[in-house]
Amino acid sequence: MSREQDELMRRGIGMTSQRTRERLIQRLYEEGLSNPHVLEAIRRTPRHLFVDEALSHRAYEDTALPIGHNQTISQPYMVARMTELLLAAGPLDKVMEIGTGSGYQTAILAQLVERVFSVERIQGLQDRAKERLSELNLRNVVFRWGDGWEGWSALAPYNGIIVTAAAAEVPQALLDQLAPEGRLVIPVGGGEVQQLMLIIREENGFSHHVLDAVRFVPLLSGPLA
Ligand code: SAH
């Protein structure tokens, strides 16, 4: 991160007490998240800029919060957990994110991987996310207004794909767009509670790892909004 970027991140800190933010990091650590790069990215990312001002006093609670359009900004624990899973085999170059939402997960990824390709179906959310990342001077992100079920084939393959909404089943297009040894982290299931899965492209097919029980808003299909 450049000094200029660091300064921008720091400026946000005045809004909420540094102690509140440190408490969140401490809590994530105690819950078993231990990748220091991921924790550091969360420590310096001003989450209060990703929610409405009326909710900014709650931005460093470990909870999902509404962001409009019936969507939520993911819980910091889940952002950290999914990012750790994505990066567990080492640093990644090209990562696609499905479900930009507020752009918070995008901002974390942008600090940890070379390039992020982020797909969102609701244009209003995407526009705000773009503004926030630009304010934070995170320039290695490209946005696409589109349907995450289809991924972004023109720029495939990706070394990592992260989906921040629950898919009733694993989208075939996302499997197709994984590079060799590529990793897909995705909540799967049609009910209120889903299974977080890690899927890895191996030499002869895919390995599937069923992990935590999680709660995400659904990965929708149909016309874009
Ligand atoms: N990571 C985001 C989470 C947003 S919630 C954050 O922390 O803010 C899930 C997001 O997925 C919503 O913005 C929703 O609009 C988006 N989404 C749902 N279905 C989608 C689809 N088929 N394609 C792209 N984005 C989708």
PDB file of C-alpha atoms and ligand atoms in Angstrom:
ATOM      1  CA  MET A   1       0.000   0.000   0.000  1.00  0.00           C
ATOM      2  CA  SER A   2       1.333   3.454  -0.919  1.00  0.00           C
ATOM      3  CA  ARG A   3       1.815   6.166   1.694  1.00  0.00           C
ATOM      4  CA  GLU A   4      -0.979   8.168   0.095  1.00  0.00           C
ATOM      5  CA  GLN A   5      -3.356   5.223   0.379  1.00  0.00           C
ATOM      6  CA  ASP A   6      -2.338   4.628   3.961  1.00  0.00           C
ATOM      7  CA  GLU A   7      -3.073   8.268   4.735  1.00  0.00           C
ATOM      8  CA  LEU A   8      -6.554   7.997   3.226  1.00  0.00           C
ATOM      9  CA  MET A   9      -7.298   4.876   5.240  1.00  0.00           C
ATOM     10  CA  ARG A  10      -6.044   6.613   8.360  1.00  0.00           C
ATOM     11  CA  ARG A  11      -8.218   9.662   7.816  1.00  0.00           C
ATOM     12  CA  GLY A  12     -11.300   7.526   8.270  1.00  0.00           C
ATOM     13  CA  ILE A  13     -10.178   6.517  11.723  1.00  0.00           C
ATOM     14  CA  GLY A  14     -11.234   9.771  13.378  1.00  0.00           C
ATOM     15  CA  MET A  15     -14.867   8.890  12.772  1.00  0.00           C
ATOM     16  CA  THR A  16     -14.934   6.028  15.223  1.00  0.00           C
ATOM     17  CA  SER A  17     -12.589   5.239  18.030  1.00  0.00           C
ATOM     18  CA  GLN A  18      -9.496   3.269  17.266  1.00  0.00           C
ATOM     19  CA  ARG A  19     -10.298   1.125  20.295  1.00  0.00           C
ATOM     20  CA  THR A  20     -13.594  -0.052  18.813  1.00  0.00           C
ATOM     21  CA  ARG A  21     -11.745  -1.146  15.710  1.00  0.00           C
ATOM     22  CA  GLU A  22      -9.022  -2.909  17.665  1.00  0.00           C
ATOM     23  CA  ARG A  23     -11.697  -4.754  19.640  1.00  0.00           C
ATOM     24  CA  LEU A  24     -13.135  -6.106  16.415  1.00  0.00           C
ATOM     25  CA  ILE A  25      -9.721  -7.371  15.295  1.00  0.00           C
ATOM     26  CA  GLN A  26      -9.116  -8.944  18.707  1.00  0.00           C
ATOM     27  CA  ARG A  27     -12.463 -10.675  18.533  1.00  0.00           C
ATOM     28  CA  LEU A  28     -11.822 -12.064  15.046  1.00  0.00           C
ATOM     29  CA  TYR A  29      -8.453 -13.341  16.237  1.00  0.00           C
ATOM     30  CA  GLU A  30     -10.037 -15.043  19.243  1.00  0.00           C
ATOM     31  CA  GLU A  31     -12.581 -16.669  16.931  1.00  0.00           C
ATOM     32  CA  GLY A  32      -9.730 -18.400  15.128  1.00  0.00           C
ATOM     33  CA  LEU A  33      -8.941 -16.072  12.250  1.00  0.00           C
ATOM     34  CA  SER A  34      -5.206 -15.855  12.112  1.00  0.00           C
ATOM     35  CA  ASN A  35      -3.992 -14.705   8.688  1.00  0.00           C
ATOM     36  CA  PRO A  36      -2.147 -11.501   9.685  1.00  0.00           C
ATOM     37  CA  HIS A  37      -2.535  -9.948   6.227  1.00  0.00           C
ATOM     38  CA  VAL A  38      -6.305 -10.383   6.311  1.00  0.00           C
ATOM     39  CA  LEU A  39      -6.568  -9.012   9.856  1.00  0.00           C
ATOM     40  CA  GLU A  40      -4.395  -6.055   8.928  1.00  0.00           C
ATOM     41  CA  ALA A  41      -6.552  -5.271   5.891  1.00  0.00           C
ATOM     42  CA  ILE A  42      -9.635  -5.314   8.118  1.00  0.00           C
ATOM     43  CA  ARG A  43      -7.906  -3.171  10.723  1.00  0.00           C
ATOM     44  CA  ARG A  44      -7.142  -0.398   8.277  1.00  0.00           C
ATOM     45  CA  THR A  45     -10.300  -0.445   6.155  1.00  0.00           C
ATOM     46  CA  PRO A  46     -12.846   2.147   7.344  1.00  0.00           C
ATOM     47  CA  ARG A  47     -15.999  -0.014   7.355  1.00  0.00           C
ATOM     48  CA  HIS A  48     -18.111   2.942   8.483  1.00  0.00           C
ATOM     49  CA  LEU A  49     -17.692   4.432   5.002  1.00  0.00           C
ATOM     50  CA  PHE A  50     -19.482   1.392   3.550  1.00  0.00           C
ATOM     51  CA  VAL A  51     -22.755   1.845   5.456  1.00  0.00           C
ATOM     52  CA  ASP A  52     -25.254   4.704   5.781  1.00  0.00           C
ATOM     53  CA  GLU A  53     -24.173   7.433   8.137  1.00  0.00           C
ATOM     54  CA  ALA A  54     -27.078   6.568  10.430  1.00  0.00           C
ATOM     55  CA  LEU A  55     -25.512   3.145  10.982  1.00  0.00           C
ATOM     56  CA  SER A  56     -21.875   4.168  11.073  1.00  0.00           C
ATOM     57  CA  HIS A  57     -21.717   3.902  14.881  1.00  0.00           C
ATOM     58  CA  ARG A  58     -22.365   0.173  14.459  1.00  0.00           C
ATOM     59  CA  ALA A  59     -19.850  -0.355  11.670  1.00  0.00           C
ATOM     60  CA  TYR A  60     -17.254  -2.092  13.871  1.00  0.00           C
ATOM     61  CA  GLU A  61     -19.678  -4.550  15.413  1.00  0.00           C
ATOM     62  CA  ASP A  62     -19.224  -8.042  14.071  1.00  0.00           C
ATOM     63  CA  THR A  63     -22.565  -8.051  12.349  1.00  0.00           C
ATOM     64  CA  ALA A  64     -24.158  -7.747   8.918  1.00  0.00           C
ATOM     65  CA  LEU A  65     -25.947  -4.406   8.361  1.00  0.00           C
ATOM     66  CA  PRO A  66     -28.506  -3.239   5.774  1.00  0.00           C
ATOM     67  CA  ILE A  67     -27.180  -1.361   2.712  1.00  0.00           C
ATOM     68  CA  GLY A  68     -30.496  -0.780   0.918  1.00  0.00           C
ATOM     69  CA  HIS A  69     -32.093  -2.728  -1.968  1.00  0.00           C
ATOM     70  CA  ASN A  70     -32.813  -5.516   0.552  1.00  0.00           C
ATOM     71  CA  GLN A  71     -29.114  -6.358   0.723  1.00  0.00           C
ATOM     72  CA  THR A  72     -26.582  -6.404   3.542  1.00  0.00           C
ATOM     73  CA  ILE A  73     -22.910  -5.682   4.054  1.00  0.00           C
ATOM     74  CA  SER A  74     -21.386  -8.988   5.155  1.00  0.00           C
ATOM     75  CA  GLN A  75     -20.358  -9.620   8.747  1.00  0.00           C
ATOM     76  CA  PRO A  76     -16.626  -8.905   9.254  1.00  0.00           C
ATOM     77  CA  TYR A  77     -16.096 -12.436  10.580  1.00  0.00           C
ATOM     78  CA  MET A  78     -17.457 -13.875   7.320  1.00  0.00           C
ATOM     79  CA  VAL A  79     -15.426 -11.481   5.164  1.00  0.00           C
ATOM     80  CA  ALA A  80     -12.272 -12.517   7.024  1.00  0.00           C
ATOM     81  CA  ARG A  81     -13.149 -16.216   6.973  1.00  0.00           C
ATOM     82  CA  MET A  82     -13.875 -16.318   3.240  1.00  0.00           C
ATOM     83  CA  THR A  83     -10.795 -14.257   2.420  1.00  0.00           C
ATOM     84  CA  GLU A  84      -8.605 -16.567   4.501  1.00  0.00           C
ATOM     85  CA  LEU A  85     -10.004 -19.607   2.686  1.00  0.00           C
ATOM     86  CA  LEU A  86      -9.406 -17.979  -0.654  1.00  0.00           C
ATOM     87  CA  LEU A  87      -5.774 -17.143   0.202  1.00  0.00           C
ATOM     88  CA  ALA A  88      -4.934 -20.257   2.230  1.00  0.00           C
ATOM     89  CA  ALA A  89      -2.711 -21.753  -0.493  1.00  0.00           C
ATOM     90  CA  GLY A  90      -0.775 -18.527  -1.074  1.00  0.00           C
ATOM     91  CA  PRO A  91      -1.178 -15.138  -2.745  1.00  0.00           C
ATOM     92  CA  LEU A  92      -3.488 -14.827  -5.748  1.00  0.00           C
ATOM     93  CA  ASP A  93      -3.202 -12.778  -8.879  1.00  0.00           C
ATOM     94  CA  LYS A  94      -6.688 -12.584 -10.459  1.00  0.00           C
ATOM     95  CA  VAL A  95      -9.750 -12.809  -8.255  1.00  0.00           C
ATOM     96  CA  MET A  96     -13.383 -12.483  -9.291  1.00  0.00           C
ATOM     97  CA  GLU A  97     -15.969 -11.456  -6.733  1.00  0.00           C
ATOM     98  CA  ILE A  98     -19.681 -12.056  -7.262  1.00  0.00           C
ATOM     99  CA  GLY A  99     -21.914  -9.658  -5.287  1.00  0.00           C
ATOM    100  CA  THR A 100     -20.067  -6.352  -4.861  1.00  0.00           C
ATOM    101  CA  GLY A 101     -22.784  -4.936  -2.570  1.00  0.00           C
ATOM    102  CA  SER A 102     -21.266  -2.122  -0.523  1.00  0.00           C
ATOM    103  CA  GLY A 103     -17.790  -2.893  -1.863  1.00  0.00           C
ATOM    104  CA  TYR A 104     -16.396  -3.711   1.588  1.00  0.00           C
ATOM    105  CA  GLN A 105     -15.269  -7.245   0.728  1.00  0.00           C
ATOM    106  CA  THR A 106     -13.964  -5.821  -2.551  1.00  0.00           C
ATOM    107  CA  ALA A 107     -11.840  -3.289  -0.642  1.00  0.00           C
ATOM    108  CA  ILE A 108     -10.365  -6.014   1.557  1.00  0.00           C
ATOM    109  CA  LEU A 109      -9.538  -8.164  -1.474  1.00  0.00           C
ATOM    110  CA  ALA A 110      -8.036  -5.225  -3.357  1.00  0.00           C
ATOM    111  CA  GLN A 111      -5.414  -4.872  -0.619  1.00  0.00           C
ATOM    112  CA  LEU A 112      -4.473  -8.555  -0.713  1.00  0.00           C
ATOM    113  CA  VAL A 113      -4.470  -9.669  -4.354  1.00  0.00           C
ATOM    114  CA  GLU A 114      -3.163  -8.220  -7.605  1.00  0.00           C
ATOM    115  CA  ARG A 115      -6.442  -7.593  -9.398  1.00  0.00           C
ATOM    116  CA  VAL A 116     -10.121  -7.857  -8.488  1.00  0.00           C
ATOM    117  CA  PHE A 117     -12.998  -8.292 -10.951  1.00  0.00           C
ATOM    118  CA  SER A 118     -16.272  -7.608  -9.194  1.00  0.00           C
ATOM    119  CA  VAL A 119     -19.731  -8.414 -10.562  1.00  0.00           C
ATOM    120  CA  GLU A 120     -22.969  -6.941  -9.162  1.00  0.00           C
ATOM    121  CA  ARG A 121     -26.544  -7.104 -10.467  1.00  0.00           C
ATOM    122  CA  ILE A 122     -27.868  -3.917  -8.786  1.00  0.00           C
ATOM    123  CA  GLN A 123     -26.453  -0.876 -10.519  1.00  0.00           C
ATOM    124  CA  GLY A 124     -27.206   1.560  -7.675  1.00  0.00           C
ATOM    125  CA  LEU A 125     -25.109  -0.490  -5.257  1.00  0.00           C
ATOM    126  CA  GLN A 126     -22.328  -0.862  -7.747  1.00  0.00           C
ATOM    127  CA  ASP A 127     -22.134   2.892  -8.370  1.00  0.00           C
ATOM    128  CA  ARG A 128     -21.742   3.598  -4.643  1.00  0.00           C
ATOM    129  CA  ALA A 129     -19.154   0.847  -4.267  1.00  0.00           C
ATOM    130  CA  LYS A 130     -17.144   2.307  -7.137  1.00  0.00           C
ATOM    131  CA  GLU A 131     -17.142   5.738  -5.482  1.00  0.00           C
ATOM    132  CA  ARG A 132     -15.988   4.325  -2.164  1.00  0.00           C
ATOM    133  CA  LEU A 133     -13.102   2.385  -3.653  1.00  0.00           C
ATOM    134  CA  SER A 134     -12.039   5.376  -5.643  1.00  0.00           C
ATOM    135  CA  GLU A 135     -12.144   7.550  -2.474  1.00  0.00           C
ATOM    136  CA  LEU A 136      -9.895   4.991  -0.794  1.00  0.00           C
ATOM    137  CA  ASN A 137      -7.591   5.066  -3.807  1.00  0.00           C
ATOM    138  CA  LEU A 138      -7.940   1.331  -4.427  1.00  0.00           C
ATOM    139  CA  ARG A 139      -7.342   1.226  -8.156  1.00  0.00           C
ATOM    140  CA  ASN A 140      -6.846  -2.449  -8.949  1.00  0.00           C
ATOM    141  CA  VAL A 141     -10.568  -3.262  -9.185  1.00  0.00           C
ATOM    142  CA  VAL A 142     -12.722  -3.524 -12.304  1.00  0.00           C
ATOM    143  CA  PHE A 143     -16.507  -3.582 -11.943  1.00  0.00           C
ATOM    144  CA  ARG A 144     -19.123  -5.245 -14.087  1.00  0.00           C
ATOM    145  CA  TRP A 145     -22.863  -4.773 -13.919  1.00  0.00           C
ATOM    146  CA  GLY A 146     -24.106  -8.258 -14.702  1.00  0.00           C
ATOM    147  CA  ASP A 147     -25.422 -11.590 -13.540  1.00  0.00           C
ATOM    148  CA  GLY A 148     -23.046 -13.476 -11.284  1.00  0.00           C
ATOM    149  CA  TRP A 149     -24.500 -16.817 -12.377  1.00  0.00           C
ATOM    150  CA  GLU A 150     -22.635 -16.175 -15.622  1.00  0.00           C
ATOM    151  CA  GLY A 151     -19.397 -14.916 -14.056  1.00  0.00           C
ATOM    152  CA  TRP A 152     -17.250 -12.816 -16.395  1.00  0.00           C
ATOM    153  CA  SER A 153     -16.049 -15.166 -19.107  1.00  0.00           C
ATOM    154  CA  ALA A 154     -14.252 -12.581 -21.249  1.00  0.00           C
ATOM    155  CA  LEU A 155     -11.581 -12.115 -18.571  1.00  0.00           C
ATOM    156  CA  ALA A 156     -11.410 -15.723 -17.314  1.00  0.00           C
ATOM    157  CA  PRO A 157      -9.690 -17.730 -15.964  1.00  0.00           C
ATOM    158  CA  TYR A 158      -9.435 -16.589 -12.338  1.00  0.00           C
ATOM    159  CA  ASN A 159      -7.126 -17.930  -9.643  1.00  0.00           C
ATOM    160  CA  GLY A 160      -9.811 -17.291  -7.086  1.00  0.00           C
ATOM    161  CA  ILE A 161     -13.566 -16.666  -7.101  1.00  0.00           C
ATOM    162  CA  ILE A 162     -15.544 -15.527  -4.069  1.00  0.00           C
ATOM    163  CA  VAL A 163     -19.337 -15.383  -4.015  1.00  0.00           C
ATOM    164  CA  THR A 164     -20.973 -13.257  -1.322  1.00  0.00           C
ATOM    165  CA  ALA A 165     -24.580 -14.412  -1.860  1.00  0.00           C
ATOM    166  CA  ALA A 166     -25.990 -17.914  -1.442  1.00  0.00           C
ATOM    167  CA  ALA A 167     -26.384 -19.975  -4.605  1.00  0.00           C
ATOM    168  CA  ALA A 168     -29.032 -22.731  -4.687  1.00  0.00           C
ATOM    169  CA  GLU A 169     -26.410 -24.754  -6.552  1.00  0.00           C
ATOM    170  CA  VAL A 170     -22.826 -24.084  -7.664  1.00  0.00           C
ATOM    171  CA  PRO A 171     -23.008 -22.073 -10.921  1.00  0.00           C
ATOM    172  CA  GLN A 172     -21.397 -24.076 -13.730  1.00  0.00           C
ATOM    173  CA  ALA A 173     -20.005 -20.904 -15.338  1.00  0.00           C
ATOM    174  CA  LEU A 174     -17.952 -20.191 -12.226  1.00  0.00           C
ATOM    175  CA  LEU A 175     -16.425 -23.678 -12.258  1.00  0.00           C
ATOM    176  CA  ASP A 176     -15.622 -23.208 -15.946  1.00  0.00           C
ATOM    177  CA  GLN A 177     -13.876 -19.901 -15.230  1.00  0.00           C
ATOM    178  CA  LEU A 178     -11.509 -21.255 -12.538  1.00  0.00           C
ATOM    179  CA  ALA A 179      -7.825 -21.496 -13.479  1.00  0.00           C
ATOM    180  CA  PRO A 180      -5.877 -24.707 -12.710  1.00  0.00           C
ATOM    181  CA  GLU A 181      -5.569 -24.921  -8.895  1.00  0.00           C
ATOM    182  CA  GLY A 182      -8.076 -22.069  -8.734  1.00  0.00           C
ATOM    183  CA  ARG A 183     -10.191 -21.747  -5.587  1.00  0.00           C
ATOM    184  CA  LEU A 184     -13.906 -20.979  -5.365  1.00  0.00           C
ATOM    185  CA  VAL A 185     -15.399 -19.943  -2.008  1.00  0.00           C
ATOM    186  CA  ILE A 186     -19.195 -19.955  -2.094  1.00  0.00           C
ATOM    187  CA  PRO A 187     -22.202 -20.374   0.210  1.00  0.00           C
ATOM    188  CA  VAL A 188     -24.424 -23.100  -1.275  1.00  0.00           C
ATOM    189  CA  GLY A 189     -28.040 -23.896  -0.471  1.00  0.00           C
ATOM    190  CA  GLY A 190     -31.543 -22.673  -1.128  1.00  0.00           C
ATOM    191  CA  GLY A 191     -32.735 -22.402   2.485  1.00  0.00           C
ATOM    192  CA  GLU A 192     -32.219 -19.841   5.212  1.00  0.00           C
ATOM    193  CA  VAL A 193     -29.019 -21.588   6.325  1.00  0.00           C
ATOM    194  CA  GLN A 194     -26.445 -22.626   3.745  1.00  0.00           C
ATOM    195  CA  GLN A 195     -23.089 -24.423   3.670  1.00  0.00           C
ATOM    196  CA  LEU A 196     -19.937 -22.502   2.986  1.00  0.00           C
ATOM    197  CA  MET A 197     -17.956 -24.501   0.421  1.00  0.00           C
ATOM    198  CA  LEU A 198     -14.419 -24.401  -0.882  1.00  0.00           C
ATOM    199  CA  ILE A 199     -14.045 -25.921  -4.351  1.00  0.00           C
ATOM    200  CA  ILE A 200     -10.596 -26.365  -5.901  1.00  0.00           C
ATOM    201  CA  ARG A 201      -9.829 -27.156  -9.529  1.00  0.00           C
ATOM    202  CA  GLU A 202      -7.506 -30.165  -9.442  1.00  0.00           C
ATOM    203  CA  GLU A 203      -5.749 -31.892 -12.317  1.00  0.00           C
ATOM    204  CA  ASN A 204      -8.642 -34.301 -12.823  1.00  0.00           C
ATOM    205  CA  GLY A 205     -11.741 -32.418 -11.818  1.00  0.00           C
ATOM    206  CA  PHE A 206     -12.743 -30.546  -8.664  1.00  0.00           C
ATOM    207  CA  SER A 207     -12.366 -31.226  -4.969  1.00  0.00           C
ATOM    208  CA  HIS A 208     -15.255 -30.094  -2.762  1.00  0.00           C
ATOM    209  CA  HIS A 209     -14.876 -29.124   0.889  1.00  0.00           C
ATOM    210  CA  VAL A 210     -17.985 -28.468   2.955  1.00  0.00           C
ATOM    211  CA  LEU A 211     -17.217 -25.989   5.731  1.00  0.00           C
ATOM    212  CA  ASP A 212     -19.332 -23.764   8.012  1.00  0.00           C
ATOM    213  CA  ALA A 213     -23.092 -23.311   8.238  1.00  0.00           C
ATOM    214  CA  VAL A 214     -23.746 -19.709   7.129  1.00  0.00           C
ATOM    215  CA  ARG A 215     -26.551 -17.237   6.372  1.00  0.00           C
ATOM    216  CA  PHE A 216     -26.387 -15.153   3.218  1.00  0.00           C
ATOM    217  CA  VAL A 217     -28.909 -13.292   1.082  1.00  0.00           C
ATOM    218  CA  PRO A 218     -29.685 -15.320  -2.056  1.00  0.00           C
ATOM    219  CA  LEU A 219     -27.786 -15.135  -5.331  1.00  0.00           C
ATOM    220  CA  LEU A 220     -30.684 -13.944  -7.456  1.00  0.00           C
ATOM    221  CA  SER A 221     -31.412 -14.584 -11.080  1.00  0.00           C
ATOM    222  CA  GLY A 222     -33.657 -12.787 -13.508  1.00  0.00           C
ATOM    223  CA  PRO A 223     -33.488  -9.263 -14.884  1.00  0.00           C
ATOM    224  CA  LEU A 224     -30.891  -6.889 -13.533  1.00  0.00           C
ATOM    225  CA  ALA A 225     -32.036  -4.063 -11.290  1.00  0.00           C
TER     226      ALA A 225
HETATM  227  N1  SAH B   1     -19.877  -8.465  -0.117  1.00  0.00           N
HETATM  228  C1  SAH B   1     -20.998  -7.589  -0.051  1.00  0.00           C
HETATM  229  C2  SAH B   1     -22.222  -8.418   0.215  1.00  0.00           C
HETATM  230  C3  SAH B   1     -23.427  -7.872  -0.389  1.00  0.00           C
HETATM  231  S1  SAH B   1     -24.860  -8.896  -0.199  1.00  0.00           S
HETATM  232  C4  SAH B   1     -20.798  -6.572   1.048  1.00  0.00           C
HETATM  233  O1  SAH B   1     -20.126  -6.916   2.020  1.00  0.00           O
HETATM  234  O2  SAH B   1     -21.309  -5.467   0.968  1.00  0.00           O
HETATM  235  C5  SAH B   1     -24.870  -9.809  -1.708  1.00  0.00           C
HETATM  236  C6  SAH B   1     -24.783  -9.020  -2.986  1.00  0.00           C
HETATM  237  O3  SAH B   1     -24.933  -9.930  -4.059  1.00  0.00           O
HETATM  238  C7  SAH B   1     -25.884  -7.972  -3.168  1.00  0.00           C
HETATM  239  O4  SAH B   1     -25.303  -6.747  -3.471  1.00  0.00           O
HETATM  240  C8  SAH B   1     -26.691  -8.508  -4.340  1.00  0.00           C
HETATM  241  O5  SAH B   1     -27.260  -7.489  -5.146  1.00  0.00           O
HETATM  242  C9  SAH B   1     -25.665  -9.310  -5.087  1.00  0.00           C
HETATM  243  N2  SAH B   1     -26.225 -10.317  -5.974  1.00  0.00           N
HETATM  244  C10 SAH B   1     -27.263 -11.142  -5.749  1.00  0.00           C
HETATM  245  N3  SAH B   1     -27.481 -11.934  -6.810  1.00  0.00           N
HETATM  246  C11 SAH B   1     -26.553 -11.590  -7.735  1.00  0.00           C
HETATM  247  C12 SAH B   1     -26.256 -12.044  -9.054  1.00  0.00           C
HETATM  248  N4  SAH B   1     -26.957 -13.024  -9.651  1.00  0.00           N
HETATM  249  N5  SAH B   1     -25.227 -11.469  -9.707  1.00  0.00           N
HETATM  250  C13 SAH B   1     -24.489 -10.483  -9.142  1.00  0.00           C
HETATM  251  N6  SAH B   1     -24.716 -10.016  -7.897  1.00  0.00           N
HETATM  252  C14 SAH B   1     -25.736 -10.558  -7.199  1.00  0.00           C
END
